[in-house]
Structure formats: structure tokens, C-alpha cells
Amino acid sequence: MTSPRRLKWQYPVIAVVAAGAVGFGLMHASATPAAAKKKPGATALIKSDPPPRLFTDAQVAGLAKQQEAPKHTADALFAKWKAAHGSTRDDKAFLTWAAQQVPAPPSKADRTAELHQVQKLAKTRTAAGKKAATWLETHGKGDIWKLYAHDQRELLPQEQRAVEKTELKTALKLAKAITEKVAARDKQPAPYVLDPSLRPDKHLTAGQKGPYSYPSRHAAKAAAAVSLLGGWAPHRAEDYKAMAAQVLYSRLYMAGHVNSDLTAGTLVGDLVGDYFQNAATSAAGK
């Protein structure tokens, strides 16, 4: 983990892009014909919504440590996939296989205990904490990781830039698909569904069952992104892990998930990371 002093700079690319882009964004927009406008990319989205002060290292330390266990489990599980499939890419088959590797959710009693932990954390919320969690919830599924990847690509040959951009996009999409498959199977309501007072802004209807929160999509995408980004830029791996811990903590803080949702989501993301790294290593050796 980074030190408290370093925390302020653990997302340097995001901070610099957001702080320096207002004028450029306006100039660029005025020079672009209306017909040529495209859906804003990650850089533009974060420029228009700069990050607030995020959580401290002390707050997220537990989740940062927690990310290590699913990685070991994922590596052991992926060895079985590799033994059967080698380095051949088969995203559809992998999706089905990976979903089967996610264990059943905790017992009702254990999940209730996790809900109580989330309820206890909710009582400590502050205005600044809500602001940080909302920003992380909004951008943590993709924008943050795409912006980090964009920063990496700036000094790469054009061909390699395109490959890495596609790889990250595909990995995030696959992580999402796996979590959705498991969620539909296990049907575990999110904490704020079980206790609507945790998120009155969600405006739930009586008897509503979903959305389902096991496993966490944010956690799956974060873990997959950390694997790919850390493989491409090992010297920045700890910064990516630190940001992933921020994203995961925000999901507990705003009652989107309980702890087991995050662990299961991280397992999914680590499996996806192993899958892409395995294929990339094989391709590099040819």
C-alpha cells in the first residue's frame, strides 16, 4: 500500500487530465461539427467530472489486503483451464467455465452478518465520503481503467496502442458478462434492497428483488484491469491496486455490496486477467 502522504498522488493521470482540460475541451468542442460528435470517452468523462479527495489508505487497507487471496485462488483454478485449453482463446467457453468457478454465496446467516457490517459503516458516512464514493461508483467500472490505459499508450507504437486498447475493452466486457451470469444464477439482493434505508436515492418498489449484487461487477472489472495494466506497466502495479481498493471500498460505503460480493467479483476479474495474460504470453513467444 502507499503511504498516507502518497495517497494524494496515487491517481496522477486522472488528476492532471481533469485539472488541465477545461479550456481544451471547450476549444475542441467548438471546432467539431455537430454531425461528427461521438460518445464521450473516458478522458472526456473524467475531465468533466474531476475526482474529489478520495478515501485514506487507512480506510481502504483491509480491502487492499483482501485482494490478495482471490488472486491465489484464481491462479490455481486457471491452471486447470490452461491444462485443458492451452493458450487458445475461446471467450464463450471461458465465460461459461469461469462462472462455474465462482462459489455459491455465503449462507443466509453469514450474509446477514455482512449486511450488519455495511449498516454499521453507513452510520459513519460523511459528505466528503459520499462524494468520493459516488465518483468511484460512477467511474470505477471503466473510465478510471481506460484513462490509465490511455496514459500508458501515449509512449507506445501505434499498432501496440490499438492492441492494448482492444484487450482492455474486451477484458472489461468479459468480466461484466461473467458476473451477470453468476448474479442471475444466485440472485442475491444488494444490501440496499434488503435495507432500503441504506440508499433512499434508489427509490425501490415494495417487494423488489434486484438488483443482485453477488458477485460485484465493479470488483471484477477492477481486478481484470489491474492484471492487464500491471502486466503492461509493472512499475505502476501498486498504484493500480491502490485504486482498485478505493473502488471496492466505495461499494461497501454506499451499500452496493457486502464483503463476499467483492471477494467473488475479484476472483472473476483475476480469472479474466489470467486468461488474457496467458494468451498474450503465448502470442509474444511465437
mmCIF file of N, CA and C in Angstrom, residues 69-195:
data_model
loop_
_atom_site.group_PDB
_atom_site.id
_atom_site.type_symbol
_atom_site.label_atom_id
_atom_site.label_comp_id
_atom_site.label_asym_id
_atom_site.label_seq_id
_atom_site.Cartn_x
_atom_site.Cartn_y
_atom_site.Cartn_z
ATOM 1 N N ALA A 69 -5.974 -12.727 -1.631
ATOM 2 C CA ALA A 69 -6.449 -14.109 -1.538
ATOM 3 C C ALA A 69 -7.131 -14.604 -2.816
ATOM 4 N N PRO A 70 -8.062 -13.837 -3.394
ATOM 5 C CA PRO A 70 -8.689 -14.317 -4.634
ATOM 6 C C PRO A 70 -7.690 -14.542 -5.761
ATOM 7 N N LYS A 71 -6.602 -13.786 -5.771
ATOM 8 C CA LYS A 71 -5.597 -13.938 -6.825
ATOM 9 C C LYS A 71 -4.963 -15.325 -6.758
ATOM 10 N N HIS A 72 -4.623 -15.775 -5.556
ATOM 11 C CA HIS A 72 -4.033 -17.107 -5.402
ATOM 12 C C HIS A 72 -5.033 -18.188 -5.836
ATOM 13 N N THR A 73 -6.288 -18.010 -5.451
ATOM 14 C CA THR A 73 -7.329 -18.972 -5.840
ATOM 15 C C THR A 73 -7.507 -18.984 -7.349
ATOM 16 N N ALA A 74 -7.549 -17.811 -7.948
ATOM 17 C CA ALA A 74 -7.728 -17.705 -9.394
ATOM 18 C C ALA A 74 -6.581 -18.374 -10.142
ATOM 19 N N ASP A 75 -5.361 -18.163 -9.686
ATOM 20 C CA ASP A 75 -4.204 -18.754 -10.358
ATOM 21 C C ASP A 75 -4.285 -20.278 -10.351
ATOM 22 N N ALA A 76 -4.697 -20.822 -9.196
ATOM 23 C CA ALA A 76 -4.808 -22.279 -9.086
ATOM 24 C C ALA A 76 -5.921 -22.815 -9.988
ATOM 25 N N LEU A 77 -7.039 -22.113 -10.028
ATOM 26 C CA LEU A 77 -8.150 -22.535 -10.881
ATOM 27 C C LEU A 77 -7.786 -22.411 -12.358
ATOM 28 N N PHE A 78 -7.132 -21.309 -12.695
ATOM 29 C CA PHE A 78 -6.811 -21.088 -14.103
ATOM 30 C C PHE A 78 -5.831 -22.126 -14.628
ATOM 31 N N ALA A 79 -4.995 -22.670 -13.760
ATOM 32 C CA ALA A 79 -4.066 -23.715 -14.188
ATOM 33 C C ALA A 79 -4.822 -24.899 -14.780
ATOM 34 N N LYS A 80 -6.019 -25.164 -14.265
ATOM 35 C CA LYS A 80 -6.845 -26.254 -14.788
ATOM 36 C C LYS A 80 -7.360 -25.910 -16.191
ATOM 37 N N TRP A 81 -7.801 -24.655 -16.357
ATOM 38 C CA TRP A 81 -8.245 -24.233 -17.690
ATOM 39 C C TRP A 81 -7.083 -24.340 -18.685
ATOM 40 N N LYS A 82 -5.931 -23.870 -18.288
ATOM 41 C CA LYS A 82 -4.773 -23.876 -19.174
ATOM 42 C C LYS A 82 -4.369 -25.297 -19.545
ATOM 43 N N ALA A 83 -4.456 -26.208 -18.587
ATOM 44 C CA ALA A 83 -4.098 -27.602 -18.863
ATOM 45 C C ALA A 83 -5.018 -28.206 -19.922
ATOM 46 N N ALA A 84 -6.260 -27.768 -19.927
ATOM 47 C CA ALA A 84 -7.232 -28.321 -20.872
ATOM 48 C C ALA A 84 -7.268 -27.573 -22.201
ATOM 49 N N HIS A 85 -6.972 -26.262 -22.173
ATOM 50 C CA HIS A 85 -7.148 -25.440 -23.372
ATOM 51 C C HIS A 85 -5.869 -24.800 -23.895
ATOM 52 N N GLY A 86 -4.806 -24.891 -23.131
ATOM 53 C CA GLY A 86 -3.575 -24.234 -23.560
ATOM 54 C C GLY A 86 -3.736 -22.728 -23.600
ATOM 55 N N SER A 87 -3.199 -22.115 -24.630
ATOM 56 C CA SER A 87 -3.281 -20.661 -24.757
ATOM 57 C C SER A 87 -4.330 -20.216 -25.772
ATOM 58 N N THR A 88 -5.118 -21.150 -26.245
ATOM 59 C CA THR A 88 -6.146 -20.833 -27.243
ATOM 60 C C THR A 88 -7.246 -19.966 -26.635
ATOM 61 N N ARG A 89 -7.607 -18.901 -27.315
ATOM 62 C CA ARG A 89 -8.693 -18.032 -26.862
ATOM 63 C C ARG A 89 -10.037 -18.608 -27.298
ATOM 64 N N ASP A 90 -10.929 -18.739 -26.346
ATOM 65 C CA ASP A 90 -12.312 -19.148 -26.625
ATOM 66 C C ASP A 90 -13.163 -18.439 -25.582
ATOM 67 N N ASP A 91 -13.489 -17.183 -25.861
ATOM 68 C CA ASP A 91 -14.150 -16.344 -24.864
ATOM 69 C C ASP A 91 -15.486 -16.921 -24.400
ATOM 70 N N LYS A 92 -16.240 -17.490 -25.318
ATOM 71 C CA LYS A 92 -17.551 -18.033 -24.952
ATOM 72 C C LYS A 92 -17.406 -19.205 -23.992
ATOM 73 N N ALA A 93 -16.492 -20.113 -24.285
ATOM 74 C CA ALA A 93 -16.272 -21.263 -23.413
ATOM 75 C C ALA A 93 -15.690 -20.822 -22.080
ATOM 76 N N PHE A 94 -14.800 -19.838 -22.124
ATOM 77 C CA PHE A 94 -14.198 -19.353 -20.879
ATOM 78 C C PHE A 94 -15.246 -18.702 -19.986
ATOM 79 N N LEU A 95 -16.147 -17.942 -20.582
ATOM 80 C CA LEU A 95 -17.215 -17.302 -19.812
ATOM 81 C C LEU A 95 -17.996 -18.350 -19.022
ATOM 82 N N THR A 96 -18.409 -19.406 -19.698
ATOM 83 C CA THR A 96 -19.176 -20.466 -19.040
ATOM 84 C C THR A 96 -18.355 -21.136 -17.945
ATOM 85 N N TRP A 97 -17.106 -21.435 -18.260
ATOM 86 C CA TRP A 97 -16.230 -22.095 -17.291
ATOM 87 C C TRP A 97 -15.974 -21.216 -16.073
ATOM 88 N N ALA A 98 -15.640 -19.941 -16.303
ATOM 89 C CA ALA A 98 -15.318 -19.029 -15.202
ATOM 90 C C ALA A 98 -16.507 -18.854 -14.260
ATOM 91 N N ALA A 99 -17.706 -18.754 -14.822
ATOM 92 C CA ALA A 99 -18.901 -18.607 -13.984
ATOM 93 C C ALA A 99 -19.075 -19.820 -13.074
ATOM 94 N N GLN A 100 -18.688 -20.977 -13.570
ATOM 95 C CA GLN A 100 -18.813 -22.192 -12.769
ATOM 96 C C GLN A 100 -17.800 -22.247 -11.631
ATOM 97 N N GLN A 101 -16.730 -21.477 -11.731
ATOM 98 C CA GLN A 101 -15.693 -21.480 -10.696
ATOM 99 C C GLN A 101 -16.045 -20.592 -9.503
ATOM 100 N N VAL A 102 -17.013 -19.717 -9.684
ATOM 101 C CA VAL A 102 -17.408 -18.824 -8.588
ATOM 102 C C VAL A 102 -18.230 -19.618 -7.587
ATOM 103 N N PRO A 103 -17.798 -19.668 -6.343
ATOM 104 C CA PRO A 103 -18.528 -20.471 -5.352
ATOM 105 C C PRO A 103 -19.911 -19.912 -5.060
ATOM 106 N N ALA A 104 -20.742 -20.751 -4.492
ATOM 107 C CA ALA A 104 -22.071 -20.291 -4.076
ATOM 108 C C ALA A 104 -21.909 -19.195 -3.031
ATOM 109 N N PRO A 105 -22.856 -18.272 -2.956
ATOM 110 C CA PRO A 105 -22.763 -17.191 -1.968
ATOM 111 C C PRO A 105 -22.823 -17.734 -0.552
ATOM 112 N N PRO A 106 -22.432 -16.938 0.427
ATOM 113 C CA PRO A 106 -22.466 -17.373 1.824
ATOM 114 C C PRO A 106 -23.886 -17.737 2.263
ATOM 115 N N SER A 107 -23.963 -18.426 3.371
ATOM 116 C CA SER A 107 -25.267 -18.780 3.926
ATOM 117 C C SER A 107 -26.048 -17.518 4.274
ATOM 118 N N LYS A 108 -27.341 -17.675 4.457
ATOM 119 C CA LYS A 108 -28.184 -16.529 4.791
ATOM 120 C C LYS A 108 -27.716 -15.871 6.077
ATOM 121 N N ALA A 109 -27.301 -16.666 7.040
ATOM 122 C CA ALA A 109 -26.830 -16.114 8.319
ATOM 123 C C ALA A 109 -25.552 -15.306 8.120
ATOM 124 N N ASP A 110 -24.639 -15.838 7.317
ATOM 125 C CA ASP A 110 -23.380 -15.126 7.086
ATOM 126 C C ASP A 110 -23.615 -13.843 6.295
ATOM 127 N N ARG A 111 -24.516 -13.914 5.333
ATOM 128 C CA ARG A 111 -24.799 -12.719 4.532
ATOM 129 C C ARG A 111 -25.500 -11.658 5.376
ATOM 130 N N THR A 112 -26.332 -12.090 6.316
ATOM 131 C CA THR A 112 -26.970 -11.143 7.230
ATOM 132 C C THR A 112 -25.932 -10.463 8.100
ATOM 133 N N ALA A 113 -24.940 -11.218 8.540
ATOM 134 C CA ALA A 113 -23.861 -10.636 9.335
ATOM 135 C C ALA A 113 -23.092 -9.600 8.509
ATOM 136 N N GLU A 114 -22.878 -9.896 7.227
ATOM 137 C CA GLU A 114 -22.204 -8.936 6.348
ATOM 138 C C GLU A 114 -23.055 -7.683 6.155
ATOM 139 N N LEU A 115 -24.360 -7.865 6.065
ATOM 140 C CA LEU A 115 -25.261 -6.720 5.941
ATOM 141 C C LEU A 115 -25.140 -5.824 7.162
ATOM 142 N N HIS A 116 -25.038 -6.419 8.340
ATOM 143 C CA HIS A 116 -24.892 -5.631 9.563
ATOM 144 C C HIS A 116 -23.605 -4.807 9.538
ATOM 145 N N GLN A 117 -22.552 -5.354 8.945
ATOM 146 C CA GLN A 117 -21.297 -4.609 8.825
ATOM 147 C C GLN A 117 -21.475 -3.388 7.917
ATOM 148 N N VAL A 118 -22.217 -3.580 6.843
ATOM 149 C CA VAL A 118 -22.479 -2.469 5.924
ATOM 150 C C VAL A 118 -23.348 -1.411 6.615
ATOM 151 N N GLN A 119 -24.327 -1.851 7.373
ATOM 152 C CA GLN A 119 -25.183 -0.920 8.101
ATOM 153 C C GLN A 119 -24.373 -0.106 9.110
ATOM 154 N N LYS A 120 -23.429 -0.764 9.746
ATOM 155 C CA LYS A 120 -22.567 -0.072 10.713
ATOM 156 C C LYS A 120 -21.685 0.959 10.007
ATOM 157 N N LEU A 121 -21.136 0.580 8.854
ATOM 158 C CA LEU A 121 -20.305 1.508 8.090
ATOM 159 C C LEU A 121 -21.126 2.703 7.613
ATOM 160 N N ALA A 122 -22.367 2.469 7.240
ATOM 161 C CA ALA A 122 -23.223 3.550 6.738
ATOM 162 C C ALA A 122 -23.414 4.655 7.776
ATOM 163 N N LYS A 123 -23.360 4.290 9.041
ATOM 164 C CA LYS A 123 -23.534 5.277 10.100
ATOM 165 C C LYS A 123 -22.352 6.230 10.218
ATOM 166 N N THR A 124 -21.237 5.875 9.595
ATOM 167 C CA THR A 124 -20.042 6.724 9.667
ATOM 168 C C THR A 124 -19.905 7.625 8.436
ATOM 169 N N ARG A 125 -20.857 7.568 7.524
ATOM 170 C CA ARG A 125 -20.737 8.347 6.297
ATOM 171 C C ARG A 125 -20.625 9.838 6.568
ATOM 172 N N THR A 126 -19.842 10.500 5.730
ATOM 173 C CA THR A 126 -19.708 11.954 5.780
ATOM 174 C C THR A 126 -20.029 12.500 4.390
ATOM 175 N N ALA A 127 -20.201 13.791 4.299
ATOM 176 C CA ALA A 127 -20.466 14.401 2.993
ATOM 177 C C ALA A 127 -19.304 14.148 2.039
ATOM 178 N N ALA A 128 -18.076 14.284 2.549
ATOM 179 C CA ALA A 128 -16.899 14.058 1.709
ATOM 180 C C ALA A 128 -16.811 12.598 1.290
ATOM 181 N N GLY A 129 -17.142 11.695 2.205
ATOM 182 C CA GLY A 129 -17.106 10.274 1.886
ATOM 183 C C GLY A 129 -18.121 9.909 0.823
ATOM 184 N N LYS A 130 -19.309 10.468 0.927
ATOM 185 C CA LYS A 130 -20.344 10.199 -0.072
ATOM 186 C C LYS A 130 -19.913 10.708 -1.444
ATOM 187 N N LYS A 131 -19.264 11.861 -1.447
ATOM 188 C CA LYS A 131 -18.812 12.435 -2.710
ATOM 189 C C LYS A 131 -17.757 11.537 -3.359
ATOM 190 N N ALA A 132 -16.822 11.073 -2.544
ATOM 191 C CA ALA A 132 -15.772 10.184 -3.052
ATOM 192 C C ALA A 132 -16.373 8.875 -3.564
ATOM 193 N N ALA A 133 -17.276 8.292 -2.775
ATOM 194 C CA ALA A 133 -17.875 7.006 -3.147
ATOM 195 C C ALA A 133 -18.712 7.123 -4.409
ATOM 196 N N THR A 134 -19.428 8.231 -4.549
ATOM 197 C CA THR A 134 -20.252 8.437 -5.737
ATOM 198 C C THR A 134 -19.388 8.548 -6.980
ATOM 199 N N TRP A 135 -18.270 9.268 -6.862
ATOM 200 C CA TRP A 135 -17.361 9.409 -8.004
ATOM 201 C C TRP A 135 -16.766 8.057 -8.380
ATOM 202 N N LEU A 136 -16.353 7.282 -7.397
ATOM 203 C CA LEU A 136 -15.764 5.963 -7.645
ATOM 204 C C LEU A 136 -16.794 4.988 -8.209
ATOM 205 N N GLU A 137 -18.032 5.088 -7.733
ATOM 206 C CA GLU A 137 -19.097 4.242 -8.256
ATOM 207 C C GLU A 137 -19.366 4.563 -9.722
ATOM 208 N N THR A 138 -19.342 5.836 -10.053
ATOM 209 C CA THR A 138 -19.634 6.277 -11.414
ATOM 210 C C THR A 138 -18.534 5.880 -12.400
ATOM 211 N N HIS A 139 -17.298 6.084 -11.999
ATOM 212 C CA HIS A 139 -16.178 5.897 -12.926
ATOM 213 C C HIS A 139 -15.388 4.613 -12.713
ATOM 214 N N GLY A 140 -15.696 3.880 -11.648
ATOM 215 C CA GLY A 140 -14.890 2.711 -11.311
ATOM 216 C C GLY A 140 -15.111 1.480 -12.154
ATOM 217 N N LYS A 141 -16.183 1.434 -12.928
ATOM 218 C CA LYS A 141 -16.436 0.259 -13.765
ATOM 219 C C LYS A 141 -15.657 0.293 -15.080
ATOM 220 N N GLY A 142 -15.178 1.476 -15.476
ATOM 221 C CA GLY A 142 -14.472 1.521 -16.743
ATOM 222 C C GLY A 142 -13.609 2.745 -16.966
ATOM 223 N N ASP A 143 -14.147 3.928 -16.691
ATOM 224 C CA ASP A 143 -13.451 5.162 -17.051
ATOM 225 C C ASP A 143 -12.055 5.267 -16.448
ATOM 226 N N ILE A 144 -11.928 4.941 -15.164
ATOM 227 C CA ILE A 144 -10.631 5.048 -14.497
ATOM 228 C C ILE A 144 -9.593 4.177 -15.199
ATOM 229 N N TRP A 145 -9.993 2.949 -15.481
ATOM 230 C CA TRP A 145 -9.043 1.986 -16.066
ATOM 231 C C TRP A 145 -8.716 2.326 -17.510
ATOM 232 N N LYS A 146 -9.683 2.830 -18.239
ATOM 233 C CA LYS A 146 -9.429 3.226 -19.622
ATOM 234 C C LYS A 146 -8.512 4.447 -19.671
ATOM 235 N N LEU A 147 -8.653 5.340 -18.699
ATOM 236 C CA LEU A 147 -7.791 6.513 -18.658
ATOM 237 C C LEU A 147 -6.361 6.124 -18.312
ATOM 238 N N TYR A 148 -6.209 5.213 -17.365
ATOM 239 C CA TYR A 148 -4.868 4.712 -17.057
ATOM 240 C C TYR A 148 -4.241 4.082 -18.305
ATOM 241 N N ALA A 149 -5.015 3.277 -19.026
ATOM 242 C CA ALA A 149 -4.501 2.618 -20.224
ATOM 243 C C ALA A 149 -4.137 3.648 -21.290
ATOM 244 N N HIS A 150 -4.937 4.682 -21.412
ATOM 245 C CA HIS A 150 -4.660 5.748 -22.375
ATOM 246 C C HIS A 150 -3.314 6.392 -22.066
ATOM 247 N N ASP A 151 -3.057 6.607 -20.779
ATOM 248 C CA ASP A 151 -1.794 7.205 -20.363
ATOM 249 C C ASP A 151 -0.626 6.296 -20.737
ATOM 250 N N GLN A 152 -0.774 5.007 -20.529
ATOM 251 C CA GLN A 152 0.287 4.068 -20.888
ATOM 252 C C GLN A 152 0.583 4.088 -22.389
ATOM 253 N N ARG A 153 -0.462 4.187 -23.183
ATOM 254 C CA ARG A 153 -0.318 4.068 -24.634
ATOM 255 C C ARG A 153 0.363 5.268 -25.278
ATOM 256 N N GLU A 154 0.447 6.382 -24.567
ATOM 257 C CA GLU A 154 0.991 7.597 -25.161
ATOM 258 C C GLU A 154 2.408 7.399 -25.695
ATOM 259 N N LEU A 155 3.192 6.533 -25.082
ATOM 260 C CA LEU A 155 4.582 6.335 -25.495
ATOM 261 C C LEU A 155 4.804 5.017 -26.224
ATOM 262 N N LEU A 156 3.726 4.431 -26.730
ATOM 263 C CA LEU A 156 3.827 3.158 -27.438
ATOM 264 C C LEU A 156 3.635 3.343 -28.940
ATOM 265 N N PRO A 157 4.163 2.429 -29.735
ATOM 266 C CA PRO A 157 3.903 2.466 -31.183
ATOM 267 C C PRO A 157 2.403 2.342 -31.443
ATOM 268 N N GLN A 158 1.939 2.898 -32.540
ATOM 269 C CA GLN A 158 0.518 2.952 -32.844
ATOM 270 C C GLN A 158 -0.123 1.572 -32.840
ATOM 271 N N GLU A 159 0.547 0.588 -33.421
ATOM 272 C CA GLU A 159 -0.019 -0.748 -33.506
ATOM 273 C C GLU A 159 -0.230 -1.348 -32.119
ATOM 274 N N GLN A 160 0.751 -1.166 -31.243
ATOM 275 C CA GLN A 160 0.622 -1.704 -29.896
ATOM 276 C C GLN A 160 -0.466 -0.984 -29.118
ATOM 277 N N ARG A 161 -0.630 0.300 -29.359
ATOM 278 C CA ARG A 161 -1.697 1.064 -28.706
ATOM 279 C C ARG A 161 -3.054 0.441 -29.013
ATOM 280 N N ALA A 162 -3.283 0.143 -30.271
ATOM 281 C CA ALA A 162 -4.571 -0.403 -30.687
ATOM 282 C C ALA A 162 -4.822 -1.762 -30.054
ATOM 283 N N VAL A 163 -3.778 -2.583 -29.975
ATOM 284 C CA VAL A 163 -3.923 -3.914 -29.391
ATOM 285 C C VAL A 163 -4.310 -3.815 -27.917
ATOM 286 N N GLU A 164 -3.610 -2.987 -27.163
ATOM 287 C CA GLU A 164 -3.880 -2.883 -25.734
ATOM 288 C C GLU A 164 -5.249 -2.257 -25.463
ATOM 289 N N LYS A 165 -5.645 -1.299 -26.272
ATOM 290 C CA LYS A 165 -6.963 -0.690 -26.107
ATOM 291 C C LYS A 165 -8.056 -1.732 -26.285
ATOM 292 N N THR A 166 -7.909 -2.545 -27.308
ATOM 293 C CA THR A 166 -8.891 -3.597 -27.575
ATOM 294 C C THR A 166 -8.886 -4.656 -26.484
ATOM 295 N N GLU A 167 -7.700 -5.024 -26.010
ATOM 296 C CA GLU A 167 -7.581 -6.044 -24.978
ATOM 297 C C GLU A 167 -8.304 -5.615 -23.696
ATOM 298 N N LEU A 168 -8.065 -4.382 -23.262
ATOM 299 C CA LEU A 168 -8.699 -3.909 -22.037
ATOM 300 C C LEU A 168 -10.210 -3.847 -22.201
ATOM 301 N N LYS A 169 -10.672 -3.326 -23.314
ATOM 302 C CA LYS A 169 -12.108 -3.232 -23.564
ATOM 303 C C LYS A 169 -12.756 -4.611 -23.540
ATOM 304 N N THR A 170 -12.115 -5.575 -24.171
ATOM 305 C CA THR A 170 -12.658 -6.935 -24.217
ATOM 306 C C THR A 170 -12.642 -7.585 -22.842
ATOM 307 N N ALA A 171 -11.574 -7.360 -22.081
ATOM 308 C CA ALA A 171 -11.472 -7.933 -20.735
ATOM 309 C C ALA A 171 -12.555 -7.386 -19.812
ATOM 310 N N LEU A 172 -12.802 -6.091 -19.874
ATOM 311 C CA LEU A 172 -13.843 -5.489 -19.040
ATOM 312 C C LEU A 172 -15.221 -6.026 -19.425
ATOM 313 N N LYS A 173 -15.435 -6.193 -20.708
ATOM 314 C CA LYS A 173 -16.715 -6.721 -21.186
ATOM 315 C C LYS A 173 -16.911 -8.167 -20.741
ATOM 316 N N LEU A 174 -15.853 -8.958 -20.788
ATOM 317 C CA LEU A 174 -15.944 -10.354 -20.380
ATOM 318 C C LEU A 174 -16.173 -10.467 -18.881
ATOM 319 N N ALA A 175 -15.500 -9.634 -18.090
ATOM 320 C CA ALA A 175 -15.706 -9.637 -16.640
ATOM 321 C C ALA A 175 -17.154 -9.308 -16.303
ATOM 322 N N LYS A 176 -17.709 -8.347 -17.009
ATOM 323 C CA LYS A 176 -19.107 -7.982 -16.810
ATOM 324 C C LYS A 176 -20.035 -9.149 -17.135
ATOM 325 N N ALA A 177 -19.792 -9.811 -18.245
ATOM 326 C CA ALA A 177 -20.656 -10.915 -18.676
ATOM 327 C C ALA A 177 -20.631 -12.064 -17.671
ATOM 328 N N ILE A 178 -19.461 -12.351 -17.128
ATOM 329 C CA ILE A 178 -19.359 -13.440 -16.145
ATOM 330 C C ILE A 178 -20.124 -13.093 -14.876
ATOM 331 N N THR A 179 -19.961 -11.883 -14.378
ATOM 332 C CA THR A 179 -20.673 -11.502 -13.156
ATOM 333 C C THR A 179 -22.182 -11.531 -13.366
ATOM 334 N N GLU A 180 -22.634 -11.114 -14.536
ATOM 335 C CA GLU A 180 -24.071 -11.120 -14.804
ATOM 336 C C GLU A 180 -24.613 -12.552 -14.854
ATOM 337 N N LYS A 181 -23.837 -13.459 -15.388
ATOM 338 C CA LYS A 181 -24.253 -14.860 -15.455
ATOM 339 C C LYS A 181 -24.381 -15.446 -14.050
ATOM 340 N N VAL A 182 -23.408 -15.156 -13.193
ATOM 341 C CA VAL A 182 -23.449 -15.666 -11.817
ATOM 342 C C VAL A 182 -24.567 -15.001 -11.027
ATOM 343 N N ALA A 183 -24.747 -13.703 -11.212
ATOM 344 C CA ALA A 183 -25.797 -12.984 -10.495
ATOM 345 C C ALA A 183 -27.171 -13.544 -10.825
ATOM 346 N N ALA A 184 -27.394 -13.864 -12.088
ATOM 347 C CA ALA A 184 -28.677 -14.441 -12.499
ATOM 348 C C ALA A 184 -28.873 -15.827 -11.905
ATOM 349 N N ARG A 185 -27.777 -16.511 -11.675
ATOM 350 C CA ARG A 185 -27.846 -17.854 -11.090
ATOM 351 C C ARG A 185 -28.147 -17.807 -9.591
ATOM 352 N N ASP A 186 -27.466 -16.925 -8.868
ATOM 353 C CA ASP A 186 -27.538 -16.942 -7.403
ATOM 354 C C ASP A 186 -28.551 -15.965 -6.811
ATOM 355 N N LYS A 187 -28.895 -14.916 -7.540
ATOM 356 C CA LYS A 187 -29.966 -14.000 -7.146
ATOM 357 C C LYS A 187 -29.850 -13.495 -5.701
ATOM 358 N N GLN A 188 -28.726 -12.865 -5.407
ATOM 359 C CA GLN A 188 -28.508 -12.292 -4.078
ATOM 360 C C GLN A 188 -28.781 -10.783 -4.098
ATOM 361 N N PRO A 189 -29.849 -10.315 -3.448
ATOM 362 C CA PRO A 189 -30.189 -8.883 -3.484
ATOM 363 C C PRO A 189 -29.084 -8.013 -2.883
ATOM 364 N N ALA A 190 -28.906 -6.853 -3.460
ATOM 365 C CA ALA A 190 -27.930 -5.896 -2.938
ATOM 366 C C ALA A 190 -28.323 -5.462 -1.531
ATOM 367 N N PRO A 191 -27.356 -5.028 -0.727
ATOM 368 C CA PRO A 191 -27.665 -4.591 0.640
ATOM 369 C C PRO A 191 -28.759 -3.536 0.717
ATOM 370 N N TYR A 192 -28.736 -2.585 -0.209
ATOM 371 C CA TYR A 192 -29.745 -1.524 -0.149
ATOM 372 C C TYR A 192 -31.134 -2.018 -0.553
ATOM 373 N N VAL A 193 -31.206 -3.198 -1.174
ATOM 374 C CA VAL A 193 -32.513 -3.808 -1.441
ATOM 375 C C VAL A 193 -33.033 -4.452 -0.156
ATOM 376 N N LEU A 194 -32.136 -5.087 0.571
ATOM 377 C CA LEU A 194 -32.514 -5.711 1.839
ATOM 378 C C LEU A 194 -32.862 -4.662 2.901
ATOM 379 N N ASP A 195 -32.181 -3.519 2.829
ATOM 380 C CA ASP A 195 -32.437 -2.425 3.767
ATOM 381 C C ASP A 195 -32.481 -1.122 2.975
#
